[in-house]
mmCIF file of C-alpha atoms in Angstrom:
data_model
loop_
_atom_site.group_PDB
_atom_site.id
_atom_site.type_symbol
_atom_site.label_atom_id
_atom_site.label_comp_id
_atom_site.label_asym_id
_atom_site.label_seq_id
_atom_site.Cartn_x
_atom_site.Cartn_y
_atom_site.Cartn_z
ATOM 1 C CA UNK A 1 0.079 -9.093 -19.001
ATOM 2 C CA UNK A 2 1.191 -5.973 -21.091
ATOM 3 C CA UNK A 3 4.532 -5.888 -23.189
ATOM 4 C CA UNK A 4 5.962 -3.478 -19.698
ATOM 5 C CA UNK A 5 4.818 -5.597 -17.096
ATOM 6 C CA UNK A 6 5.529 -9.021 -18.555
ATOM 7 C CA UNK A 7 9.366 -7.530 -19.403
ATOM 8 C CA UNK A 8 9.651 -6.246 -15.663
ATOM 9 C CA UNK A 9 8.492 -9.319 -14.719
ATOM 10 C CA UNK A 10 10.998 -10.921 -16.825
ATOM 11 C CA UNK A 11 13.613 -9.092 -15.701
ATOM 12 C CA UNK A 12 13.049 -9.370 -11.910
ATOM 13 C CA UNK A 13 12.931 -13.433 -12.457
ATOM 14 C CA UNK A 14 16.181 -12.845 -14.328
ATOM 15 C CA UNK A 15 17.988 -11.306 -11.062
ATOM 16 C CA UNK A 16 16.255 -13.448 -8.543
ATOM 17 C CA UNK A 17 15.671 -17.362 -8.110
ATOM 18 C CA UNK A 18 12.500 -16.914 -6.245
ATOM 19 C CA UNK A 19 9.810 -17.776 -8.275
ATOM 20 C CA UNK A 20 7.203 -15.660 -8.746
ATOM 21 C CA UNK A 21 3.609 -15.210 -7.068
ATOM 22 C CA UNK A 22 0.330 -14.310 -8.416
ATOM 23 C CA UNK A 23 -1.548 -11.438 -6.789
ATOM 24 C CA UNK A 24 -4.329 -13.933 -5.570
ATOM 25 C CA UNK A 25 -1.728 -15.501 -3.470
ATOM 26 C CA UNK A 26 -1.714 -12.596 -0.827
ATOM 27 C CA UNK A 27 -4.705 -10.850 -1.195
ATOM 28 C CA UNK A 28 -6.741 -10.666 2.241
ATOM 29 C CA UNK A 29 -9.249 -8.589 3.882
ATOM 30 C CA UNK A 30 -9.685 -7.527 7.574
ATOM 31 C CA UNK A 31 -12.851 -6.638 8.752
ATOM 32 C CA UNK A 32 -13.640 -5.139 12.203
ATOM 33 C CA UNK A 33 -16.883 -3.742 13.840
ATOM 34 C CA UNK A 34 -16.294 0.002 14.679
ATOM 35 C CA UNK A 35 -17.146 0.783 18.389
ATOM 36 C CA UNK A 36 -16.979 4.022 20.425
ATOM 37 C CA UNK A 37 -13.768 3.547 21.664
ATOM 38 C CA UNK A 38 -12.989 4.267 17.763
ATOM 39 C CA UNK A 39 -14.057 7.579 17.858
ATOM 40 C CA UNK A 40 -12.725 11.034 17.717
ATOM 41 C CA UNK A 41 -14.274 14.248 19.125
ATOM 42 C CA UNK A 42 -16.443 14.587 16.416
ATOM 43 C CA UNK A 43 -18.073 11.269 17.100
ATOM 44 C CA UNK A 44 -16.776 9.652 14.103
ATOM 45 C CA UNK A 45 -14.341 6.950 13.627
ATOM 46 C CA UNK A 46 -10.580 8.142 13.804
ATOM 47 C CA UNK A 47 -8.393 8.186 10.878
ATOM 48 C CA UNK A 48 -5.702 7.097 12.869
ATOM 49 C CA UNK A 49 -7.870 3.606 13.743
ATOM 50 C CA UNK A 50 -8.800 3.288 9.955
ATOM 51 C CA UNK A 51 -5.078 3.804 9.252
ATOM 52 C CA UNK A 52 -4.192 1.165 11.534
ATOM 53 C CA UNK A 53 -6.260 -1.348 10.277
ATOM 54 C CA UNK A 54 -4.754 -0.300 6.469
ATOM 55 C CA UNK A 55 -1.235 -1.377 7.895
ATOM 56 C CA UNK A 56 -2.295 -4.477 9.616
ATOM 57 C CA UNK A 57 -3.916 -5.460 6.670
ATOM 58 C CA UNK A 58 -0.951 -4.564 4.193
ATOM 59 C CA UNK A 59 1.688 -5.853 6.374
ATOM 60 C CA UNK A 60 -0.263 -9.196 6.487
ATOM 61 C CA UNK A 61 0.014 -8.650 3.224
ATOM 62 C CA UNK A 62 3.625 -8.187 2.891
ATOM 63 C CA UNK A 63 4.352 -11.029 4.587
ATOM 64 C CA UNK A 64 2.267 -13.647 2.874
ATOM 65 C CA UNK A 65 3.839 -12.458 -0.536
ATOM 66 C CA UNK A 66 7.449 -11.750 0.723
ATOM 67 C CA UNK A 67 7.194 -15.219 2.911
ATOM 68 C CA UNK A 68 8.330 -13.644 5.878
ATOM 69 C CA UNK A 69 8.806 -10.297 8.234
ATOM 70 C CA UNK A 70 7.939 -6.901 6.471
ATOM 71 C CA UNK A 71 8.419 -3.920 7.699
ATOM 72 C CA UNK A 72 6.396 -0.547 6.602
ATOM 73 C CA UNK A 73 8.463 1.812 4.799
ATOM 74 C CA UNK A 74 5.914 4.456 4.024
ATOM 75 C CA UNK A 75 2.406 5.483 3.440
ATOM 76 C CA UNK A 76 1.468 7.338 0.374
ATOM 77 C CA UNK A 77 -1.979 8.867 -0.311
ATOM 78 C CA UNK A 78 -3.885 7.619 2.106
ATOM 79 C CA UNK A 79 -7.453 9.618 1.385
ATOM 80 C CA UNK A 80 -10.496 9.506 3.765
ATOM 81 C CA UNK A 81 -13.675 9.667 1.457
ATOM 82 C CA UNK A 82 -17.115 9.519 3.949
ATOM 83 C CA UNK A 83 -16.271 8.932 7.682
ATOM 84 C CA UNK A 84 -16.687 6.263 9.265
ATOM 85 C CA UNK A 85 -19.288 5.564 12.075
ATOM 86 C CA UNK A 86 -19.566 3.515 15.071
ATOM 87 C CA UNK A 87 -21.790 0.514 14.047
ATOM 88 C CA UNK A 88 -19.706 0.463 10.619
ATOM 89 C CA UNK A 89 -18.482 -2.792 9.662
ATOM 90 C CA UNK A 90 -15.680 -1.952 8.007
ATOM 91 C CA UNK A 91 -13.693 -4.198 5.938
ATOM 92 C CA UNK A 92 -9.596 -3.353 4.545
ATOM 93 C CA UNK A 93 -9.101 -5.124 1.514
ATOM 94 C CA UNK A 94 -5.417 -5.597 0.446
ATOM 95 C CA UNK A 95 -3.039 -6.533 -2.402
ATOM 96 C CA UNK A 96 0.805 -6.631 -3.678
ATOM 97 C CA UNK A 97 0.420 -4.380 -7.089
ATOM 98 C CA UNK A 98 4.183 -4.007 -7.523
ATOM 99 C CA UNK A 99 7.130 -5.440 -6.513
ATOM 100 C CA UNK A 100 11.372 -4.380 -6.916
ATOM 101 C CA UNK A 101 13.902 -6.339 -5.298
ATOM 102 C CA UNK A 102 13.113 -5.935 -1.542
ATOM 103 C CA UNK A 103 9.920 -4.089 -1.704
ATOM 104 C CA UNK A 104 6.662 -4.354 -2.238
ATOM 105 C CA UNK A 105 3.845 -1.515 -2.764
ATOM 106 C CA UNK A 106 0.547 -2.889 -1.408
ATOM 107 C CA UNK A 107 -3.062 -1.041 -2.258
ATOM 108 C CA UNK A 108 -5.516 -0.904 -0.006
ATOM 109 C CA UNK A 109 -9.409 -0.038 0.032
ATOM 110 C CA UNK A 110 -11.403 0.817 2.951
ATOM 111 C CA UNK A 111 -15.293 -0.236 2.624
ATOM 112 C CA UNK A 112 -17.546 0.329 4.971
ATOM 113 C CA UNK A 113 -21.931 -1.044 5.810
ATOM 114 C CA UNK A 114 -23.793 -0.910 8.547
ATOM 115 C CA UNK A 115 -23.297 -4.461 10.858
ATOM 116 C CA UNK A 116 -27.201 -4.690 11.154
ATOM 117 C CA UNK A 117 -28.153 -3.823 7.243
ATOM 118 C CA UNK A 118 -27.903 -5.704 4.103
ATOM 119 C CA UNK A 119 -26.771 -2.714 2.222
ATOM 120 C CA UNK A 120 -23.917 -3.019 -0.064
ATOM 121 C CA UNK A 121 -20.719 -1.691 1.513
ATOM 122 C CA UNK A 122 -19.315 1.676 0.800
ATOM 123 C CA UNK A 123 -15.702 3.245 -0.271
ATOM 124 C CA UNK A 124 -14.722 5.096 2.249
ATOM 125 C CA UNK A 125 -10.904 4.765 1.901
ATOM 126 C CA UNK A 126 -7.439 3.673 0.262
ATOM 127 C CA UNK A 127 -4.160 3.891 0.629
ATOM 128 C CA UNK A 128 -0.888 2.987 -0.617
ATOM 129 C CA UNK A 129 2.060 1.420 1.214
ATOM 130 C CA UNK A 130 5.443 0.310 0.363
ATOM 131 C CA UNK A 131 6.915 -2.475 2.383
ATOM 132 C CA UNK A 132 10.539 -3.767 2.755
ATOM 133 C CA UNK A 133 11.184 -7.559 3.511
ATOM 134 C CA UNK A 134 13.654 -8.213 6.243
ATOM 135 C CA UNK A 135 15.405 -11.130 7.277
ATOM 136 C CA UNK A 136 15.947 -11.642 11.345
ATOM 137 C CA UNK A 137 18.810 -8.941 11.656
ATOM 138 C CA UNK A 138 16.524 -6.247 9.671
ATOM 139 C CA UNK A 139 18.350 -6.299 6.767
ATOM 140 C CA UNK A 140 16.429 -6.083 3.192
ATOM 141 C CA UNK A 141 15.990 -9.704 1.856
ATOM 142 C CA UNK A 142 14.496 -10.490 -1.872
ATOM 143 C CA UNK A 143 10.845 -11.082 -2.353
ATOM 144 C CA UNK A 144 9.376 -12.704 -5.361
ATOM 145 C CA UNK A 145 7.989 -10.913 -8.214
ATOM 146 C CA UNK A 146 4.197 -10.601 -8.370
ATOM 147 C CA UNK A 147 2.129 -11.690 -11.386
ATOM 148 C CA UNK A 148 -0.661 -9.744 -12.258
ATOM 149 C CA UNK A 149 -3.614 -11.743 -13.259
ATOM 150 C CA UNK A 150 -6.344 -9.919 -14.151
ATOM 151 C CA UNK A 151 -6.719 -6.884 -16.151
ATOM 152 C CA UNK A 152 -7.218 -5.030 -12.926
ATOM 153 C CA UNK A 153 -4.309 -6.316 -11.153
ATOM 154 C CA UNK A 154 -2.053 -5.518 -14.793
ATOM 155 C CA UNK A 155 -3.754 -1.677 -14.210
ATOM 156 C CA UNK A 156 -2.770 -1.610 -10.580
ATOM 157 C CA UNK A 157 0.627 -2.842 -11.307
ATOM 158 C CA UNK A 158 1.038 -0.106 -13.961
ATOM 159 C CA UNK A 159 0.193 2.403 -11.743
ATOM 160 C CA UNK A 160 2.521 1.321 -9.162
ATOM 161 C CA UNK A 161 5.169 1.707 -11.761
ATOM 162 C CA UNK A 162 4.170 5.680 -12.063
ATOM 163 C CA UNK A 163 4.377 5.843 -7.961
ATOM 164 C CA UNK A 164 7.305 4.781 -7.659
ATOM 165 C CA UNK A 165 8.900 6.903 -10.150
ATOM 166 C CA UNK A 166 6.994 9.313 -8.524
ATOM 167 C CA UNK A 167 8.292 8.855 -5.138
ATOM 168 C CA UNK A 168 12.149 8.917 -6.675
ATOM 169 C CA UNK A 169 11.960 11.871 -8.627
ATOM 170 C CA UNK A 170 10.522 13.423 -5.239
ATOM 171 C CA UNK A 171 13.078 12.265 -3.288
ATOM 172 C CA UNK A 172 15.585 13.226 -5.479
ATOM 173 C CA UNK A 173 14.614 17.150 -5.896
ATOM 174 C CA UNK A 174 14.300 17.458 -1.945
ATOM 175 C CA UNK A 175 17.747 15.893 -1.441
ATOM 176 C CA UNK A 176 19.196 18.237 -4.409
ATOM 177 C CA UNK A 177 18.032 21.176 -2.731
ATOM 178 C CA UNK A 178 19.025 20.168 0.476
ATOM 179 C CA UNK A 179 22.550 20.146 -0.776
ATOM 180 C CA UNK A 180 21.826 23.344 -2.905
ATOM 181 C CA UNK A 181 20.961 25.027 0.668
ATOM 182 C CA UNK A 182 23.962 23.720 2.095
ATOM 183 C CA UNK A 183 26.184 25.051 -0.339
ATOM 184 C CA UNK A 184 24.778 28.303 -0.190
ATOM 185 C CA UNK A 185 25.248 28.506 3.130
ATOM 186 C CA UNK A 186 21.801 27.750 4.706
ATOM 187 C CA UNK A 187 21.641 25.817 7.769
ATOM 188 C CA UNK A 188 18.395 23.457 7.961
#
């Protein structure tokens, strides 16, 4: 683990008695056969079916790390490479990179083969979702931390670092300017 992630790490066990989880622990895939009820009017797969599968497979996800109910609290860049095509076999492969107190950002990759070929599958997807744990009245409940354990999974987790910070600064600037707007007058 690098010097950032293993004092992250440190400092999430520090705040929380759950021990932590490797990234192995959770990891899953979903695979599904892509039929023409799947398809758009284009006679391709629909993004919204390939997007569905993402979140099933993240909120499995979720809920094996977290140990319980997770709900989706947003999708970020979710980017269709090649479409997908009835026939497809297409397989959503998921992990927890990141985690903070109550959430969790999960990344996802979409492959895709054909059922009947012994081709090697294809990238046709990913996608990045943050998920909140919940406890039975909905409220945010602690997860454990994740520990990265390969070099890949220390990458991911990096990068999940620069998301979030990402996603706050973002959030941030729109509310300013919201309230800049308001105070000049401007009704939204």
């Amino acid at each position: 683990m690098t010097d950032q992630a293993e004092q992250a790490s440190a400092a999430q066990s520090a705040s929380s008695e759950i021990p932590g989880k490797p990234t192995s622990a959770s990891r899953t895939t979903l695979s599904h056969i892509m039929t023409h009820s799947d398809t758009n009017l284009l006679g391709t797969v629909h993004g919204g079916v390939i997007m569905k599968l993402v979140d099933d497979a993240a909120g499995a996800v979720a809920g094996r790390h977290s140990g319980g109910p997770a709900v989706t609290a947003s999708m970020d860049e979710m980017a269709f490479l090649e479409p997908v095509r009835v026939g497809d076999l297409v397989h959503v492969k998921a992990q927890v990179n990141w985690t903070g107190r109550s959430s969790m950002e999960v990344g996802v990759r979409v492959l895709a083969e054909r059922w009947n070929e012994s081709t090697p599958a294809t990238q046709v997807g990913s996608a990045y979702l943050v998920f909140a744990a919940v406890d039975a009245d909905g409220k945010p409940r602690t997860v454990p931390p994740v520990l990265p354990e390969t070099e890949k999974d220390k990458r991911r987790y990096q990068e999940a670092q620069i998301r979030r910070t990402h996603r706050l600064a973002r959030r941030r600037a729109i509310m300013e300017l919201r309230e800049r707007r308001v105070a000049e007058g401007y009704e939204d």
